[in-house]
mmCIF file of C-alpha atoms in Angstrom:
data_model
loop_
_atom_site.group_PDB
_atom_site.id
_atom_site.type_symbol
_atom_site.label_atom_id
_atom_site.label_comp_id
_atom_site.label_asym_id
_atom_site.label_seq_id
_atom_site.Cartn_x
_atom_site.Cartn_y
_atom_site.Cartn_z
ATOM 1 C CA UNK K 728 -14.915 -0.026 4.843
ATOM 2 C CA UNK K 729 -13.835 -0.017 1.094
ATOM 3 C CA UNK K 730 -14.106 -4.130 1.274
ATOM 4 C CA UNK K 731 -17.058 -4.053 3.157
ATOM 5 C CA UNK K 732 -18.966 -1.518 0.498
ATOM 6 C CA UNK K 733 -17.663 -3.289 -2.404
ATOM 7 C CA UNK K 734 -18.858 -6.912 -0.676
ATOM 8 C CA UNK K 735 -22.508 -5.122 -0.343
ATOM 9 C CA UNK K 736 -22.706 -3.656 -4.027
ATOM 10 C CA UNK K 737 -21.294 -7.320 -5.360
ATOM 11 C CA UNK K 738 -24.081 -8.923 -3.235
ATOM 12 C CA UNK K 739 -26.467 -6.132 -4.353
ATOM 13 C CA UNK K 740 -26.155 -6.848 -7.951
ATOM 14 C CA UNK K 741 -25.545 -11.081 -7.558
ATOM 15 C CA UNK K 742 -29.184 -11.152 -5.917
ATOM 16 C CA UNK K 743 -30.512 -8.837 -9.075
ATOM 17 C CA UNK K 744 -29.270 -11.097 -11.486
ATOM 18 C CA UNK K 745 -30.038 -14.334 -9.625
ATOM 19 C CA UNK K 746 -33.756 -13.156 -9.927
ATOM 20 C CA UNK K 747 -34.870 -14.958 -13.119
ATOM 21 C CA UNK K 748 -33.514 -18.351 -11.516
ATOM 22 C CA UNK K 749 -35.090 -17.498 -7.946
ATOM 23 C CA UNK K 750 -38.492 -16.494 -9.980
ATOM 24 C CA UNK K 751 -38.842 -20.101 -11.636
ATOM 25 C CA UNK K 752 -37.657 -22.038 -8.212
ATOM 26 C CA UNK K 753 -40.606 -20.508 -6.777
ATOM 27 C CA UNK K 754 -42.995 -20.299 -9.282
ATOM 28 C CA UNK K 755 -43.175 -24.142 -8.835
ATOM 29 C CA UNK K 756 -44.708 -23.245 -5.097
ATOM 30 C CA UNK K 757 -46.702 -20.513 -5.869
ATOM 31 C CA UNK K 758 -46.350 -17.618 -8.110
ATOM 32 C CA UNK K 759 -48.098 -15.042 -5.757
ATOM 33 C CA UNK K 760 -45.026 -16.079 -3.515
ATOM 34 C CA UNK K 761 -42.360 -15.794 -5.986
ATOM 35 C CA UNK K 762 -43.380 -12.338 -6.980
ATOM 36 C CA UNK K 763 -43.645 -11.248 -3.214
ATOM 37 C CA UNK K 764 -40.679 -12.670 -2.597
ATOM 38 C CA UNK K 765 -38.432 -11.166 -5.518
ATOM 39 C CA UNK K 766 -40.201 -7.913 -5.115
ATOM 40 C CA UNK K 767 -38.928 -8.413 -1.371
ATOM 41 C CA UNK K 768 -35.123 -8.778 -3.061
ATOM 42 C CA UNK K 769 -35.281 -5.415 -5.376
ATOM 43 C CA UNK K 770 -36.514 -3.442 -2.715
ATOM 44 C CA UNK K 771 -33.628 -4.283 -0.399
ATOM 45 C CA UNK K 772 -31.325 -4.200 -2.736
ATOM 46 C CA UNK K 773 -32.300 -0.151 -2.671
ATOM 47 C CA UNK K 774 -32.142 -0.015 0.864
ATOM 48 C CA UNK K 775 -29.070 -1.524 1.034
ATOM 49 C CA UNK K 776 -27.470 0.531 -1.296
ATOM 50 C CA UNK K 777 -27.679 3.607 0.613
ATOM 51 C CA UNK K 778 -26.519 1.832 3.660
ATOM 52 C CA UNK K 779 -23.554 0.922 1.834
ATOM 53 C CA UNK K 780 -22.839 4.158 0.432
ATOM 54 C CA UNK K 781 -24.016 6.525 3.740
ATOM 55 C CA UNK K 782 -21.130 4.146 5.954
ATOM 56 C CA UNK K 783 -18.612 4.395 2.911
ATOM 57 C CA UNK K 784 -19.144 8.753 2.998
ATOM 58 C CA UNK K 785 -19.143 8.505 6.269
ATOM 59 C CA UNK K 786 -15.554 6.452 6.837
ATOM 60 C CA UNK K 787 -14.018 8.867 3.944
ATOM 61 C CA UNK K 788 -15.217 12.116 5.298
ATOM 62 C CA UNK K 789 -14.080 11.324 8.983
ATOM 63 C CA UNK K 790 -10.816 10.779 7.700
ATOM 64 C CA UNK K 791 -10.163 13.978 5.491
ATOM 65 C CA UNK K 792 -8.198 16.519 7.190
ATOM 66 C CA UNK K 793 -10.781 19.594 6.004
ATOM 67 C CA UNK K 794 -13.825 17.320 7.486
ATOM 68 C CA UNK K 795 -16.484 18.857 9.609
ATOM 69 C CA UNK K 796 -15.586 17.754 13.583
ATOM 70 C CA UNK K 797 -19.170 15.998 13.598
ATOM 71 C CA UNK K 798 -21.239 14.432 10.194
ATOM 72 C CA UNK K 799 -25.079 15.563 11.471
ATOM 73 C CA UNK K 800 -27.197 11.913 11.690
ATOM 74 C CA UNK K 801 -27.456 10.118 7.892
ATOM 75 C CA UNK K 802 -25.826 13.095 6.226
ATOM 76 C CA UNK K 803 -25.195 10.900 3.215
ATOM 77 C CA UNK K 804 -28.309 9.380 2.748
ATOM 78 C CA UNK K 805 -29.402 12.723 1.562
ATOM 79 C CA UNK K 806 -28.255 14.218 -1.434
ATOM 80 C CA UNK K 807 -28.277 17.551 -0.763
ATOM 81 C CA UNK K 808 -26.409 17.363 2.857
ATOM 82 C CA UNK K 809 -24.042 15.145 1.670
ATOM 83 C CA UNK K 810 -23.167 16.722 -1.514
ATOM 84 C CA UNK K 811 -22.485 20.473 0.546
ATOM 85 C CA UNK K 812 -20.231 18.446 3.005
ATOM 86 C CA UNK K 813 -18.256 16.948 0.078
ATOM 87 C CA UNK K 814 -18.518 20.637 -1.768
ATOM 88 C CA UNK K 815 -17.072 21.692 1.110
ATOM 89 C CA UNK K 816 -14.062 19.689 0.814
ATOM 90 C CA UNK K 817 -14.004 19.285 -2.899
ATOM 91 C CA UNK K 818 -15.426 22.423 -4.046
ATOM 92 C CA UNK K 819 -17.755 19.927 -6.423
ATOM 93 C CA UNK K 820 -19.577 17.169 -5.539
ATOM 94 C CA UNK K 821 -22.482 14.860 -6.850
ATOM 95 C CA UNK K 822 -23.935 17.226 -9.508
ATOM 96 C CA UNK K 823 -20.698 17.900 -10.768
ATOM 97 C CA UNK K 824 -19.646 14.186 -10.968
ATOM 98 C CA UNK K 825 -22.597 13.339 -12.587
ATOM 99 C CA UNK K 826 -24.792 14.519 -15.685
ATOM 100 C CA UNK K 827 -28.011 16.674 -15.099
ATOM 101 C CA UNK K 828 -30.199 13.674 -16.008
ATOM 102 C CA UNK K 829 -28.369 10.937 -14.232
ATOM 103 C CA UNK K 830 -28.149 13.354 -10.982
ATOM 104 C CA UNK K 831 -32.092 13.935 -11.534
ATOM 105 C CA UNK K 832 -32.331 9.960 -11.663
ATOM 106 C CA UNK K 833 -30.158 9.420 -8.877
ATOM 107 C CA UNK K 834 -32.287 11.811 -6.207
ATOM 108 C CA UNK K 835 -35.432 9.792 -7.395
ATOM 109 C CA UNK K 836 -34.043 6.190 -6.500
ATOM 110 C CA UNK K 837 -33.121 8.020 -3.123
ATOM 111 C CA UNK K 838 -36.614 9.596 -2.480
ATOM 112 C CA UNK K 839 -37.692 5.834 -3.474
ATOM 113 C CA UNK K 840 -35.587 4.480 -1.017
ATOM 114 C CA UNK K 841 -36.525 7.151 1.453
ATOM 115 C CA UNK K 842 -40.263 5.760 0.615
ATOM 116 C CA UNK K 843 -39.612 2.099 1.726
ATOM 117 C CA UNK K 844 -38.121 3.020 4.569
ATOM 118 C CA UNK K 845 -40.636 5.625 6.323
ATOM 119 C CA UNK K 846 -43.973 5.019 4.078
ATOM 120 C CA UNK K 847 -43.471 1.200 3.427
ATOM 121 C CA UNK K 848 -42.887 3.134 -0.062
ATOM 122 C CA UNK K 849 -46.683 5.071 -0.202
ATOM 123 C CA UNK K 850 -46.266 8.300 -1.769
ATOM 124 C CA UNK K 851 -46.403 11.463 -0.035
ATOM 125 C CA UNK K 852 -46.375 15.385 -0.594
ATOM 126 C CA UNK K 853 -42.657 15.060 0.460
ATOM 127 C CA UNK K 854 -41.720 12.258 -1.817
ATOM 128 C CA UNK K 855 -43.601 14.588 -4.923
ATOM 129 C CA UNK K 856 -41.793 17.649 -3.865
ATOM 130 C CA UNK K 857 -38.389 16.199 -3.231
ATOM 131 C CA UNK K 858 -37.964 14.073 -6.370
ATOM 132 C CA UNK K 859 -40.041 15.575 -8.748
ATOM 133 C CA UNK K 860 -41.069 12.153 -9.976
ATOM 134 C CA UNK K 861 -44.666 12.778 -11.945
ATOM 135 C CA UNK K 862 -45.401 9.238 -12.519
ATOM 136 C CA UNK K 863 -47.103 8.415 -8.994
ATOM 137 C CA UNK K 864 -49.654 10.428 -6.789
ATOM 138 C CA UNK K 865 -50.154 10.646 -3.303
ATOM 139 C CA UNK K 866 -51.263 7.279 -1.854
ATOM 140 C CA UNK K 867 -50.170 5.380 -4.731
ATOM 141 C CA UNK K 868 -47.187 2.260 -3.646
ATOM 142 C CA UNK K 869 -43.927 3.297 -6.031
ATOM 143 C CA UNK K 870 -43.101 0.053 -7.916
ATOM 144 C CA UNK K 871 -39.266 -0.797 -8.080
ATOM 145 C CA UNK K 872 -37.506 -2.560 -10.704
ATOM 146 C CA UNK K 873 -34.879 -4.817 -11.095
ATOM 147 C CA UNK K 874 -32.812 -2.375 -13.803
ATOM 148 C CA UNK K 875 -33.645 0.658 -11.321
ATOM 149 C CA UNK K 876 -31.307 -1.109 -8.634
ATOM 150 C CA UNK K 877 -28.580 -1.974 -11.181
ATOM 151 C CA UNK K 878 -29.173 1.585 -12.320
ATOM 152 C CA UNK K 879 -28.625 2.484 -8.672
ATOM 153 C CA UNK K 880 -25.088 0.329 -7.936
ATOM 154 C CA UNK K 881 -23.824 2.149 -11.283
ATOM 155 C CA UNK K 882 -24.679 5.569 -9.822
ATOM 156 C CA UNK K 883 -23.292 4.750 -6.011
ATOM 157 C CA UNK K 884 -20.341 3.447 -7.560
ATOM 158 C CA UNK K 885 -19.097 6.397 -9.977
ATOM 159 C CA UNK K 886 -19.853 8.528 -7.372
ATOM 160 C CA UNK K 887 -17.683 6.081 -4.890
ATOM 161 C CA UNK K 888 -14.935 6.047 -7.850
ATOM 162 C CA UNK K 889 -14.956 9.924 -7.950
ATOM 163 C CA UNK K 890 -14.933 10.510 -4.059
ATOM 164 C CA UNK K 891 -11.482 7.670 -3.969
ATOM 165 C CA UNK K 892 -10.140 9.739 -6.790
ATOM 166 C CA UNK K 893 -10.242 13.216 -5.036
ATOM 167 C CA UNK K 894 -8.873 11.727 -2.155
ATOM 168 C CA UNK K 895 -5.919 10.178 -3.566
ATOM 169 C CA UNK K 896 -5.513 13.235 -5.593
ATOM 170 C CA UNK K 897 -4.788 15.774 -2.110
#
């Protein structure tokens, strides 16, 4: 799982940067296509990365002798589950391992995700509520950038770093 995870974060970030050279390849066929298409790229790259990171907690939890007998569905694609069932273990967990602003960042690229997934990434009452992000009403399509994903693979992988660590530390 650690190979598989680290695979999906490498590909993550190689299809980021490989924008700018995938933008002017199709800008030669149509721009309007180019910008779907790269557009297309961030916004999996999102998804992906809480694939990536919800089978990695998943695979490390199992395994720890204080874990829960059964992880309820997608425990770890939400913060606050996942984080209590790591506290639980740990006795700290993501907003410990984190600082208040990065943590704050981290639960709106979630609640983003969580948006392109259910709402084809419309905002909703739930999305305002849960991530406290002021910059979009409800109705409006949340736009996702290229940096916010690289921002994303930095956050997924401290917090992978930190979750190895306390492992290897019991």
């Amino acid at each position: 799982v650690e190979q598989t995870f680290t695979n999906t974060l490498n590909k993550i970030e190689t299809s980021i940067k490989s924008l700018p050279t995938i933008r002017i390849a199709l800008n030669e066929i149509s721009k309007d296509q180019s910008e779907i298409t790269c557009q297309t790229i961030i916004e999996k790259g999102l998804l992906d990365c809480v694939v990536a990171f919800q089978r990695f907690c998943d695979v490390m939890y199992s395994k720890h002798k204080d874990a829960k007998t059964k992880i309820p569905f997608n425990a770890f694609q939400k913060l606050d589950v996942g984080g209590d069932l790591w506290n639980g273990i740990f006795s700290e967990s993501y907003e410990n391992w984190l600082t208040e602003s990065e943590y704050t960042r981290l639960n709106i690229l979630f609640q983003r995700r969580h948006l392109l997934q259910h709402t084809e990434g419309i905002v909703d009452q739930t999305y305002l509520e849960k991530s406290l992000d002021n910059k979009y009403n409800i109705g409006q399509r949340i736009i996702v950038k290229e940096k916010d994903v690289l921002e994303f693979v930095g956050y997924i992988n401290l917090l992978t770093d930190k979750i190895r660590i306390k492992i290897k530390a019991e």
